[in-house]
PDB file of C-alpha atoms in Angstrom:
ATOM      1  CA  UNK A  64     -17.824  35.566  20.521  1.00 49.00           C
ATOM      2  CA  UNK A  65     -16.923  32.906  23.069  1.00 58.00           C
ATOM      3  CA  UNK A  66     -15.546  29.609  21.866  1.00 65.00           C
ATOM      4  CA  UNK A  67     -14.908  26.429  23.776  1.00 67.00           C
ATOM      5  CA  UNK A  68     -12.805  23.461  22.822  1.00 65.00           C
ATOM      6  CA  UNK A  69     -14.638  20.183  23.347  1.00 68.00           C
ATOM      7  CA  UNK A  70     -12.637  16.981  23.327  1.00 72.00           C
ATOM      8  CA  UNK A  71     -14.415  14.175  21.471  1.00 69.00           C
ATOM      9  CA  UNK A  72     -14.202  10.574  22.513  1.00 74.00           C
ATOM     10  CA  UNK A  73     -14.238   7.938  19.764  1.00 70.00           C
ATOM     11  CA  UNK A  74     -17.665   6.856  21.047  1.00 73.00           C
ATOM     12  CA  UNK A  75     -19.048  10.356  20.319  1.00 70.00           C
ATOM     13  CA  UNK A  76     -18.185  10.252  16.587  1.00 70.00           C
ATOM     14  CA  UNK A  77     -20.848   8.670  14.332  1.00 72.00           C
ATOM     15  CA  UNK A  78     -19.828   5.491  12.515  1.00 68.00           C
ATOM     16  CA  UNK A  79     -20.088   7.062   9.032  1.00 67.00           C
ATOM     17  CA  UNK A  80     -17.705   9.922   9.992  1.00 67.00           C
ATOM     18  CA  UNK A  81     -14.884   7.872  11.510  1.00 66.00           C
ATOM     19  CA  UNK A  82     -11.447   8.278   9.968  1.00 63.00           C
ATOM     20  CA  UNK A  83     -10.085   5.212   8.236  1.00 62.00           C
ATOM     21  CA  UNK A  84      -6.382   4.835   8.891  1.00 65.00           C
ATOM     22  CA  UNK A  85      -4.386   2.485   6.706  1.00 59.00           C
ATOM     23  CA  UNK A  86      -1.186   1.227   8.269  1.00 64.00           C
ATOM     24  CA  UNK A  87       0.518   0.550   4.953  1.00 69.00           C
ATOM     25  CA  UNK A  88      -0.691   1.635   1.516  1.00 62.00           C
ATOM     26  CA  UNK A  89      -1.024  -1.170  -1.052  1.00 60.00           C
ATOM     27  CA  UNK A  90       2.270  -2.233  -2.611  1.00 70.00           C
ATOM     28  CA  UNK A  91       1.302  -4.766  -5.313  1.00 73.00           C
ATOM     29  CA  UNK A  92       2.883  -3.530  -8.542  1.00 77.00           C
ATOM     30  CA  UNK A  93       0.696  -3.908 -11.667  1.00 78.00           C
ATOM     31  CA  UNK A  94       3.121  -2.248 -14.072  1.00 83.00           C
ATOM     32  CA  UNK A  95       4.839   1.090 -14.511  1.00 88.00           C
ATOM     33  CA  UNK A  96       4.500   4.194 -16.655  1.00 91.00           C
ATOM     34  CA  UNK A  97       7.246   6.700 -17.502  1.00 94.00           C
ATOM     35  CA  UNK A  98       5.834  10.222 -17.229  1.00 95.00           C
ATOM     36  CA  UNK A  99       7.451  13.650 -17.388  1.00 95.00           C
ATOM     37  CA  UNK A 100       5.716  16.686 -15.887  1.00 95.00           C
ATOM     38  CA  UNK A 101       6.664  20.344 -16.223  1.00 95.00           C
ATOM     39  CA  UNK A 102       5.170  23.755 -15.543  1.00 94.00           C
ATOM     40  CA  UNK A 103       6.165  27.072 -17.103  1.00 94.00           C
ATOM     41  CA  UNK A 104       4.958  29.841 -14.758  1.00 92.00           C
ATOM     42  CA  UNK A 105       5.626  32.703 -17.201  1.00 92.00           C
ATOM     43  CA  UNK A 106       3.422  31.265 -19.935  1.00 93.00           C
ATOM     44  CA  UNK A 107       1.236  29.377 -17.399  1.00 92.00           C
ATOM     45  CA  UNK A 108       1.605  26.144 -19.348  1.00 95.00           C
ATOM     46  CA  UNK A 109       1.418  22.667 -17.763  1.00 95.00           C
ATOM     47  CA  UNK A 110       2.799  19.765 -19.817  1.00 95.00           C
ATOM     48  CA  UNK A 111       2.591  16.004 -19.318  1.00 96.00           C
ATOM     49  CA  UNK A 112       4.819  13.734 -21.435  1.00 96.00           C
ATOM     50  CA  UNK A 113       3.724  10.096 -21.530  1.00 94.00           C
ATOM     51  CA  UNK A 114       6.631   8.026 -22.812  1.00 93.00           C
ATOM     52  CA  UNK A 115       6.668   4.303 -21.939  1.00 91.00           C
ATOM     53  CA  UNK A 116       4.864   1.422 -20.250  1.00 88.00           C
ATOM     54  CA  UNK A 117       6.471  -1.706 -18.795  1.00 85.00           C
ATOM     55  CA  UNK A 118       5.964  -4.776 -16.538  1.00 80.00           C
ATOM     56  CA  UNK A 119       2.314  -5.510 -17.254  1.00 74.00           C
ATOM     57  CA  UNK A 120       0.637  -8.797 -16.317  1.00 67.00           C
ATOM     58  CA  UNK A 121      -1.335 -10.512 -19.065  1.00 64.00           C
ATOM     59  CA  UNK A 122      -3.350 -13.702 -18.698  1.00 59.00           C
ATOM     60  CA  UNK A 123      -2.369 -15.078 -22.126  1.00 66.00           C
ATOM     61  CA  UNK A 124       1.173 -14.101 -23.122  1.00 67.00           C
ATOM     62  CA  UNK A 125       0.838 -14.493 -26.907  1.00 70.00           C
ATOM     63  CA  UNK A 126      -2.472 -12.670 -27.272  1.00 73.00           C
ATOM     64  CA  UNK A 127      -2.677  -9.027 -28.395  1.00 76.00           C
ATOM     65  CA  UNK A 128      -4.680  -6.949 -25.960  1.00 77.00           C
ATOM     66  CA  UNK A 129      -6.516  -3.685 -26.598  1.00 80.00           C
ATOM     67  CA  UNK A 130      -6.021  -1.335 -23.661  1.00 83.00           C
ATOM     68  CA  UNK A 131      -6.690   2.288 -22.907  1.00 87.00           C
ATOM     69  CA  UNK A 132      -4.686   4.888 -21.014  1.00 89.00           C
ATOM     70  CA  UNK A 133      -6.872   7.730 -19.708  1.00 92.00           C
ATOM     71  CA  UNK A 134      -5.343  10.973 -18.440  1.00 93.00           C
ATOM     72  CA  UNK A 135      -7.749  13.269 -16.596  1.00 93.00           C
ATOM     73  CA  UNK A 136      -7.011  16.713 -15.158  1.00 93.00           C
ATOM     74  CA  UNK A 137      -9.089  17.903 -12.202  1.00 92.00           C
ATOM     75  CA  UNK A 138      -9.331  21.414 -10.758  1.00 90.00           C
ATOM     76  CA  UNK A 139     -10.990  21.719  -7.330  1.00 86.00           C
ATOM     77  CA  UNK A 140     -12.550  18.288  -7.831  1.00 84.00           C
ATOM     78  CA  UNK A 141     -14.031  19.025 -11.257  1.00 89.00           C
ATOM     79  CA  UNK A 142     -12.797  17.449 -14.465  1.00 92.00           C
ATOM     80  CA  UNK A 143     -11.644  19.954 -17.057  1.00 90.00           C
ATOM     81  CA  UNK A 144      -9.616  17.810 -19.472  1.00 93.00           C
ATOM     82  CA  UNK A 145      -9.639  14.130 -20.354  1.00 94.00           C
ATOM     83  CA  UNK A 146      -7.600  12.345 -22.997  1.00 94.00           C
ATOM     84  CA  UNK A 147      -7.954   8.672 -23.894  1.00 93.00           C
ATOM     85  CA  UNK A 148      -5.034   6.953 -25.594  1.00 91.00           C
ATOM     86  CA  UNK A 149      -5.831   3.553 -27.169  1.00 90.00           C
ATOM     87  CA  UNK A 150      -2.971   1.028 -27.039  1.00 85.00           C
ATOM     88  CA  UNK A 151      -2.399  -2.496 -28.314  1.00 81.00           C
ATOM     89  CA  UNK A 152      -0.068  -4.620 -26.202  1.00 76.00           C
ATOM     90  CA  UNK A 153       1.483  -7.604 -27.932  1.00 74.00           C
ATOM     91  CA  UNK A 154       3.807 -10.531 -27.249  1.00 61.00           C
ATOM     92  CA  UNK A 155       5.793 -10.678 -24.028  1.00 58.00           C
ATOM     93  CA  UNK A 156       5.580  -8.649 -20.830  1.00 53.00           C
ATOM     94  CA  UNK A 157       9.298  -7.823 -20.713  1.00 56.00           C
ATOM     95  CA  UNK A 158       9.363  -5.165 -23.432  1.00 68.00           C
ATOM     96  CA  UNK A 159       8.759  -1.451 -22.975  1.00 78.00           C
ATOM     97  CA  UNK A 160       5.782  -0.094 -24.897  1.00 83.00           C
ATOM     98  CA  UNK A 161       6.512   3.289 -26.488  1.00 87.00           C
ATOM     99  CA  UNK A 162       3.706   5.843 -26.332  1.00 88.00           C
ATOM    100  CA  UNK A 163       5.261   9.282 -27.036  1.00 91.00           C
ATOM    101  CA  UNK A 164       2.223  11.437 -26.312  1.00 93.00           C
ATOM    102  CA  UNK A 165       2.088  14.963 -24.894  1.00 95.00           C
ATOM    103  CA  UNK A 166      -0.703  16.868 -23.168  1.00 95.00           C
ATOM    104  CA  UNK A 167      -0.361  20.641 -22.772  1.00 95.00           C
ATOM    105  CA  UNK A 168      -2.858  22.796 -20.921  1.00 94.00           C
ATOM    106  CA  UNK A 169      -2.900  26.456 -19.866  1.00 93.00           C
ATOM    107  CA  UNK A 170      -3.257  26.695 -16.078  1.00 92.00           C
ATOM    108  CA  UNK A 171      -2.873  29.984 -14.146  1.00 91.00           C
ATOM    109  CA  UNK A 172      -0.194  30.155 -11.433  1.00 90.00           C
ATOM    110  CA  UNK A 173      -2.664  30.510  -8.581  1.00 90.00           C
ATOM    111  CA  UNK A 174      -4.651  27.460  -9.789  1.00 90.00           C
ATOM    112  CA  UNK A 175      -1.763  24.991 -10.263  1.00 91.00           C
ATOM    113  CA  UNK A 176      -1.866  24.089  -6.549  1.00 90.00           C
ATOM    114  CA  UNK A 177      -5.438  22.798  -6.833  1.00 90.00           C
ATOM    115  CA  UNK A 178      -4.878  20.717  -9.998  1.00 92.00           C
ATOM    116  CA  UNK A 179      -4.697  16.920  -9.879  1.00 92.00           C
ATOM    117  CA  UNK A 180      -3.617  14.523 -12.626  1.00 94.00           C
ATOM    118  CA  UNK A 181      -5.310  11.115 -12.681  1.00 92.00           C
ATOM    119  CA  UNK A 182      -3.696   8.459 -14.904  1.00 92.00           C
ATOM    120  CA  UNK A 183      -5.779   5.303 -15.369  1.00 90.00           C
ATOM    121  CA  UNK A 184      -4.808   2.166 -17.265  1.00 86.00           C
ATOM    122  CA  UNK A 185      -7.325  -0.571 -18.084  1.00 83.00           C
ATOM    123  CA  UNK A 186      -8.288  -3.093 -20.726  1.00 77.00           C
ATOM    124  CA  UNK A 187     -11.435  -3.297 -22.805  1.00 71.00           C
ATOM    125  CA  UNK A 188     -11.996  -6.958 -21.911  1.00 70.00           C
ATOM    126  CA  UNK A 189     -11.105  -9.337 -19.064  1.00 65.00           C
ATOM    127  CA  UNK A 190      -7.866 -10.669 -20.590  1.00 60.00           C
ATOM    128  CA  UNK A 191      -5.687  -8.252 -18.660  1.00 61.00           C
ATOM    129  CA  UNK A 192      -5.115  -7.944 -14.919  1.00 59.00           C
ATOM    130  CA  UNK A 193      -3.220  -4.646 -14.819  1.00 58.00           C
ATOM    131  CA  UNK A 194      -6.041  -2.181 -14.238  1.00 69.00           C
ATOM    132  CA  UNK A 195      -4.971   0.565 -11.875  1.00 80.00           C
ATOM    133  CA  UNK A 196      -4.460   4.312 -11.558  1.00 85.00           C
ATOM    134  CA  UNK A 197      -2.060   7.016 -10.354  1.00 89.00           C
ATOM    135  CA  UNK A 198      -2.903  10.394  -8.822  1.00 89.00           C
ATOM    136  CA  UNK A 199      -0.443  13.309  -8.990  1.00 91.00           C
ATOM    137  CA  UNK A 200      -0.865  16.596  -7.128  1.00 90.00           C
ATOM    138  CA  UNK A 201      -0.915  18.176  -3.670  1.00 88.00           C
ATOM    139  CA  UNK A 202      -1.573  15.809  -0.730  1.00 86.00           C
ATOM    140  CA  UNK A 203      -1.092  12.635  -2.772  1.00 88.00           C
ATOM    141  CA  UNK A 204       1.392   9.787  -2.685  1.00 88.00           C
ATOM    142  CA  UNK A 205       3.616  11.631  -5.190  1.00 90.00           C
ATOM    143  CA  UNK A 206       3.409  15.064  -3.557  1.00 90.00           C
ATOM    144  CA  UNK A 207       7.215  15.433  -3.517  1.00 92.00           C
ATOM    145  CA  UNK A 208       7.337  15.144  -7.334  1.00 92.00           C
ATOM    146  CA  UNK A 209       4.625  17.781  -7.628  1.00 92.00           C
ATOM    147  CA  UNK A 210       6.549  20.175  -5.351  1.00 93.00           C
ATOM    148  CA  UNK A 211       9.770  19.503  -7.270  1.00 94.00           C
ATOM    149  CA  UNK A 212       7.990  20.474 -10.488  1.00 92.00           C
ATOM    150  CA  UNK A 213       6.817  23.741  -8.899  1.00 92.00           C
ATOM    151  CA  UNK A 214      10.194  24.508  -7.266  1.00 93.00           C
ATOM    152  CA  UNK A 215      12.208  23.966 -10.447  1.00 92.00           C
ATOM    153  CA  UNK A 216      10.102  25.265 -13.334  1.00 89.00           C
ATOM    154  CA  UNK A 217      11.150  25.014 -16.966  1.00 87.00           C
ATOM    155  CA  UNK A 218      12.506  21.505 -16.350  1.00 92.00           C
ATOM    156  CA  UNK A 219      10.760  18.283 -17.263  1.00 94.00           C
ATOM    157  CA  UNK A 220      10.767  15.936 -14.286  1.00 94.00           C
ATOM    158  CA  UNK A 221      10.718  12.317 -15.518  1.00 95.00           C
ATOM    159  CA  UNK A 222      10.019   9.286 -13.366  1.00 94.00           C
ATOM    160  CA  UNK A 223       8.688   5.731 -13.493  1.00 94.00           C
ATOM    161  CA  UNK A 224       5.360   5.709 -11.613  1.00 92.00           C
ATOM    162  CA  UNK A 225       4.108   2.287 -10.494  1.00 90.00           C
ATOM    163  CA  UNK A 226       0.483   1.266 -10.889  1.00 85.00           C
ATOM    164  CA  UNK A 227      -0.163  -0.055  -7.378  1.00 78.00           C
ATOM    165  CA  UNK A 228      -3.135  -2.196  -6.438  1.00 68.00           C
TER     166      UNK A 228
END
């Protein structure tokens, strides 16, 4: 019935509950991926188009490397879809690698706000140094792209997303 507001000093907060504040998020670029996202609210269909990869760092330039791109969809913290795309990167690092893959999932309108897309890129061995991930959704680094997708439905919003480390 009665509530009081108690001001906490930093000394009153336990060590394991302290907020970690990063001044600047990491900005080392480990490559980029060209992704298009769209949502159709009438049919409640969410689509991810994975098109290209570029600017990846390999240890040996002439060696072919087996890599894997993993796309995972989360709803309220629980995984409900995961797709693994095997890739073979060859030759130089200056070319764009074509993927041309599409993921379509039915997601209700009231649940789209609690969906997150996790894109992870890694190699099967230690001959590759571009292992990183991207997270799309509400309250993430790319929140503006997510809101743009929801504001302008029926359009595919394409962008190069950097794998930062």
